[in-house]
Amino acid sequence: MTQVMRRVSDLKDLARKYYLEVVLSPHECPDCGGHLQMVGQSQSACPFGHVLDPTLSFQRSPCCSVELVRKTFHYACSRCNQIVPSRFLFDERIFNKAYFREMMQESRSRDKKRREELRKFFAESRSNTLTFLEEPDIGSIPGLAEDLNAFVGTEMVGTKEFCYKTAFSMTQYREHVLSMIGLGGRLFSTISPMSEDSRKDKAWRFITLLFMEQDREVTLTQYGQDLLVERFDHEAYA
Ligand SMILES: [Zn+2]
Ligand SMILES: [Zn+2]
């Protein structure tokens, strides 16, 4: 097992090097035109020793197309302050685990109330197959409509369009999510849909994820406009 983990981490190192080379390759040192190499976390340097942070030098915010600013643990749009994931960091995590743990704890307590309401809402929450026979009132769960809208990318998830009449197997979604995230993690938006109705599919995936987080199978972290889904790190929380 340890050997397997070591091979996975070796592969990850190789992938990281390769990735960083690729994202840096279109850029050159603004001072001398030299070839840039990553020399540290968020630091690159040319052969003449000009050091720069490639995220600040080369990346613009997708929201306002302006320069980014570096905050303590992440980058943000210099105009509207939205968090912007750096292209020049290989891992989805921004800078450090401790920060994420803190953020997760915060969001966990914030979400706890919402999840409890959601749980109450689904009378048969513990059964393997959830079948929704009635149209739920999404508006009765604080924040859920907004969250679903943000992830689903539609203007309004109204109760009328949002119909649960089709049976929904949480077990299947759960297995699908676990197989998609593998040993590491994956962005919510890149988990392939299981149903042809993409809007419903996203909402169901999201609801499944809330339950999976509650059951400590995954951790969810907001990542810009997306959601980072990771296998729950039992060691980190032991
Ligand atoms: Zn240079
Ligand atoms: Zn912005």
Short mmCIF file of C-alpha atoms and ligand atoms in Angstrom, two decimals:
data_model
loop_
_atom_site.label_atom_id
_atom_site.label_comp_id
_atom_site.label_asym_id
_atom_site.label_seq_id
_atom_site.Cartn_x
_atom_site.Cartn_y
_atom_site.Cartn_z
CA MET A 1 0.00 0.00 0.00
CA THR A 2 2.78 2.43 0.90
CA GLN A 3 4.46 1.56 -2.38
CA VAL A 4 1.33 2.33 -4.29
CA MET A 5 1.00 5.66 -2.52
CA ARG A 6 4.60 6.47 -3.33
CA ARG A 7 4.05 5.71 -7.00
CA VAL A 8 0.96 7.86 -7.02
CA SER A 9 2.87 10.71 -5.46
CA ASP A 10 5.78 10.25 -7.93
CA LEU A 11 3.32 10.40 -10.80
CA LYS A 12 1.78 13.49 -9.30
CA ASP A 13 5.19 15.15 -9.07
CA LEU A 14 5.88 14.38 -12.71
CA ALA A 15 2.47 15.61 -13.72
CA ARG A 16 3.00 18.78 -11.71
CA LYS A 17 6.33 19.50 -13.41
CA TYR A 18 4.89 18.85 -16.82
CA TYR A 19 1.82 20.96 -16.15
CA LEU A 20 3.85 23.92 -14.90
CA GLU A 21 6.17 23.74 -17.90
CA VAL A 22 3.19 23.81 -20.22
CA VAL A 23 1.45 26.75 -18.57
CA LEU A 24 4.66 28.75 -18.36
CA SER A 25 5.79 28.01 -21.91
CA PRO A 26 3.86 30.84 -23.65
CA HIS A 27 5.43 33.40 -21.32
CA GLU A 28 8.88 34.87 -21.07
CA CYS A 29 10.70 37.03 -18.58
CA PRO A 30 9.40 40.59 -19.00
CA ASP A 31 12.83 42.00 -18.09
CA CYS A 32 15.07 40.03 -20.42
CA GLY A 33 12.89 37.76 -22.54
CA GLY A 34 14.48 34.70 -20.96
CA HIS A 35 12.90 31.30 -20.48
CA LEU A 36 10.99 31.01 -17.23
CA GLN A 37 11.02 28.11 -14.82
CA MET A 38 9.08 27.54 -11.66
CA VAL A 39 11.41 27.88 -8.70
CA GLY A 40 8.89 27.68 -5.90
CA GLN A 41 5.27 27.89 -5.01
CA SER A 42 3.95 30.76 -7.16
CA GLN A 43 7.45 31.82 -8.13
CA SER A 44 9.22 31.60 -11.41
CA ALA A 45 12.64 32.79 -12.48
CA CYS A 46 14.65 33.28 -15.67
CA PRO A 47 18.33 32.26 -16.09
CA PHE A 48 19.33 35.83 -15.17
CA GLY A 49 17.66 35.59 -11.83
CA HIS A 50 14.65 37.80 -12.42
CA VAL A 51 12.03 36.39 -10.10
CA LEU A 52 8.32 36.95 -10.51
CA ASP A 53 4.95 35.56 -9.52
CA PRO A 54 3.48 34.31 -12.80
CA THR A 55 -0.10 34.54 -11.55
CA LEU A 56 0.29 38.26 -10.90
CA SER A 57 2.30 38.88 -14.07
CA PHE A 58 0.39 36.85 -16.63
CA GLN A 59 -3.09 36.10 -15.41
CA ARG A 60 -6.14 38.35 -15.56
CA SER A 61 -9.39 37.88 -13.70
CA PRO A 62 -12.15 36.23 -15.76
CA CYS A 63 -14.78 38.47 -14.15
CA CYS A 64 -13.32 41.94 -14.80
CA SER A 65 -10.29 41.22 -17.00
CA VAL A 66 -7.97 43.04 -14.62
CA GLU A 67 -4.84 42.11 -12.72
CA LEU A 68 -5.03 39.83 -9.74
CA VAL A 69 -3.91 40.63 -6.24
CA ARG A 70 -2.35 38.18 -3.91
CA LYS A 71 -4.13 37.73 -0.60
CA THR A 72 -2.70 35.77 2.29
CA PHE A 73 -3.72 32.42 0.89
CA HIS A 74 -5.27 33.00 -2.49
CA TYR A 75 -5.55 35.32 -5.46
CA ALA A 76 -8.43 37.64 -6.07
CA CYS A 77 -9.70 40.01 -8.73
CA SER A 78 -8.25 43.45 -8.04
CA ARG A 79 -11.55 45.09 -8.92
CA CYS A 80 -14.34 42.94 -7.46
CA ASN A 81 -12.34 40.85 -5.02
CA GLN A 82 -13.64 37.50 -6.22
CA ILE A 83 -11.34 34.56 -5.60
CA VAL A 84 -9.59 33.51 -8.80
CA PRO A 85 -7.85 30.13 -9.00
CA SER A 86 -4.29 30.47 -10.20
CA ARG A 87 -3.38 28.77 -13.47
CA PHE A 88 0.15 28.44 -12.17
CA LEU A 89 -0.63 26.28 -9.21
CA PHE A 90 -0.91 22.63 -10.02
CA ASP A 91 -3.06 21.46 -7.19
CA GLU A 92 -6.59 22.62 -6.85
CA ARG A 93 -5.89 23.60 -3.28
CA ILE A 94 -4.84 27.16 -2.86
CA PHE A 95 -1.51 27.30 -1.09
CA ASN A 96 -2.00 25.35 2.07
CA LYS A 97 -3.92 22.68 3.79
CA ALA A 98 -4.35 24.53 7.06
CA TYR A 99 -6.14 27.33 5.28
CA PHE A 100 -8.44 24.89 3.60
CA ARG A 101 -9.15 23.08 6.81
CA GLU A 102 -10.13 26.40 8.34
CA MET A 103 -12.29 27.30 5.37
CA MET A 104 -13.93 23.91 5.40
CA GLN A 105 -14.69 24.12 9.09
CA GLU A 106 -16.23 27.51 8.59
CA SER A 107 -18.32 26.45 5.66
CA ARG A 108 -19.24 23.27 7.48
CA SER A 109 -20.80 25.09 10.40
CA ARG A 110 -22.43 27.53 8.05
CA ASP A 111 -23.88 24.71 6.02
CA LYS A 112 -24.85 22.56 8.94
CA LYS A 113 -28.09 24.34 9.51
CA ARG A 114 -28.97 24.22 5.86
CA ARG A 115 -28.24 20.54 5.64
CA GLU A 116 -30.31 19.79 8.69
CA GLU A 117 -33.22 21.50 7.08
CA LEU A 118 -32.56 19.63 3.88
CA ARG A 119 -32.43 16.37 5.79
CA LYS A 120 -35.66 17.07 7.56
CA PHE A 121 -37.08 17.91 4.23
CA PHE A 122 -36.37 14.52 2.75
CA ALA A 123 -38.35 12.24 4.98
CA GLU A 124 -36.57 9.13 3.75
CA SER A 125 -33.10 10.52 3.78
CA ARG A 126 -31.46 7.35 5.05
CA SER A 127 -33.00 4.93 2.58
CA ASN A 128 -30.90 3.95 -0.38
CA THR A 129 -33.26 5.11 -3.03
CA LEU A 130 -34.95 8.42 -2.67
CA THR A 131 -38.08 8.87 -4.64
CA PHE A 132 -39.52 12.33 -4.70
CA LEU A 133 -43.21 12.19 -5.25
CA GLU A 134 -43.99 15.75 -4.43
CA GLU A 135 -42.52 18.93 -5.69
CA PRO A 136 -40.42 20.35 -2.91
CA ASP A 137 -40.39 24.02 -2.18
CA ILE A 138 -36.78 24.91 -2.79
CA GLY A 139 -37.39 28.40 -1.51
CA SER A 140 -38.05 27.02 1.95
CA ILE A 141 -34.42 25.98 2.35
CA PRO A 142 -32.34 29.08 3.04
CA GLY A 143 -29.63 29.61 0.48
CA LEU A 144 -30.23 26.45 -1.51
CA ALA A 145 -31.86 28.05 -4.51
CA GLU A 146 -28.98 30.52 -4.74
CA ASP A 147 -26.43 27.74 -4.45
CA LEU A 148 -28.13 25.59 -7.00
CA ASN A 149 -28.46 28.54 -9.33
CA ALA A 150 -24.80 29.34 -9.02
CA PHE A 151 -23.76 25.78 -9.77
CA VAL A 152 -26.38 25.02 -12.33
CA GLY A 153 -25.78 28.29 -14.10
CA THR A 154 -29.38 29.05 -14.80
CA GLU A 155 -31.29 32.11 -13.79
CA MET A 156 -33.80 30.50 -11.55
CA VAL A 157 -34.40 27.03 -10.27
CA GLY A 158 -38.07 27.52 -9.68
CA THR A 159 -40.26 24.96 -8.05
CA LYS A 160 -42.26 24.54 -11.22
CA GLU A 161 -39.42 23.64 -13.56
CA PHE A 162 -37.71 21.76 -10.83
CA CYS A 163 -39.62 18.57 -10.84
CA TYR A 164 -38.74 15.53 -8.81
CA LYS A 165 -41.25 13.19 -10.34
CA THR A 166 -38.57 10.97 -11.78
CA ALA A 167 -37.12 8.53 -9.29
CA PHE A 168 -33.64 9.49 -8.21
CA SER A 169 -31.20 6.94 -6.90
CA MET A 170 -28.76 8.52 -4.52
CA THR A 171 -26.82 5.26 -4.35
CA GLN A 172 -26.06 5.45 -8.05
CA TYR A 173 -25.03 9.07 -7.87
CA ARG A 174 -22.86 8.36 -4.87
CA GLU A 175 -21.04 5.53 -6.65
CA HIS A 176 -20.66 7.66 -9.72
CA VAL A 177 -19.19 10.56 -7.75
CA LEU A 178 -16.77 8.27 -5.89
CA SER A 179 -15.56 6.68 -9.10
CA MET A 180 -15.15 10.10 -10.74
CA ILE A 181 -13.12 11.66 -7.93
CA GLY A 182 -10.82 8.63 -7.59
CA LEU A 183 -8.22 9.00 -4.88
CA GLY A 184 -7.86 12.73 -5.11
CA GLY A 185 -10.40 15.30 -6.05
CA ARG A 186 -12.33 16.83 -8.88
CA LEU A 187 -14.23 19.99 -9.65
CA PHE A 188 -17.98 19.66 -9.42
CA SER A 189 -18.41 20.93 -12.96
CA THR A 190 -16.21 18.18 -14.39
CA ILE A 191 -18.15 15.28 -12.90
CA SER A 192 -19.95 13.85 -15.88
CA PRO A 193 -23.75 13.82 -15.79
CA MET A 194 -25.75 10.65 -15.28
CA SER A 195 -28.99 11.92 -16.68
CA GLU A 196 -29.79 13.69 -19.93
CA ASP A 197 -31.54 16.50 -18.17
CA SER A 198 -28.39 18.36 -17.24
CA ARG A 199 -30.06 20.86 -14.98
CA LYS A 200 -31.73 18.22 -12.85
CA ASP A 201 -28.62 16.13 -12.98
CA LYS A 202 -26.53 18.92 -11.52
CA ALA A 203 -29.02 19.59 -8.79
CA TRP A 204 -29.15 15.93 -7.86
CA ARG A 205 -25.41 15.59 -7.90
CA PHE A 206 -25.21 18.58 -5.63
CA ILE A 207 -27.76 17.20 -3.19
CA THR A 208 -25.99 13.83 -3.19
CA LEU A 209 -22.75 15.63 -2.42
CA LEU A 210 -24.30 17.39 0.55
CA PHE A 211 -25.26 14.04 1.99
CA MET A 212 -21.86 12.59 1.18
CA GLU A 213 -20.22 15.47 2.98
CA GLN A 214 -22.46 14.93 5.95
CA ASP A 215 -21.41 11.26 5.96
CA ARG A 216 -17.76 12.28 5.74
CA GLU A 217 -17.18 10.62 2.43
CA VAL A 218 -16.12 13.81 0.70
CA THR A 219 -15.15 17.33 1.55
CA LEU A 220 -16.56 20.22 -0.41
CA THR A 221 -14.73 23.46 -0.85
CA GLN A 222 -15.89 26.43 -2.81
CA TYR A 223 -13.44 27.09 -5.59
CA GLY A 224 -14.23 30.25 -7.45
CA GLN A 225 -17.54 29.59 -9.15
CA ASP A 226 -17.04 25.88 -8.82
CA LEU A 227 -16.89 23.36 -6.03
CA LEU A 228 -13.88 21.23 -5.27
CA VAL A 229 -14.95 17.70 -4.35
CA GLU A 230 -12.33 15.66 -2.54
CA ARG A 231 -12.30 12.36 -0.80
CA PHE A 232 -12.59 13.00 2.90
CA ASP A 233 -9.11 12.98 4.41
CA HIS A 234 -9.66 10.91 7.53
CA GLU A 235 -6.06 11.33 8.62
CA ALA A 236 -6.25 15.09 8.58
CA TYR A 237 -9.27 15.04 10.84
CA ALA A 238 -8.20 12.23 13.15
ZN ZN B 1 14.97 37.78 -16.91
ZN ZN B 2 -13.64 40.91 -10.91
#
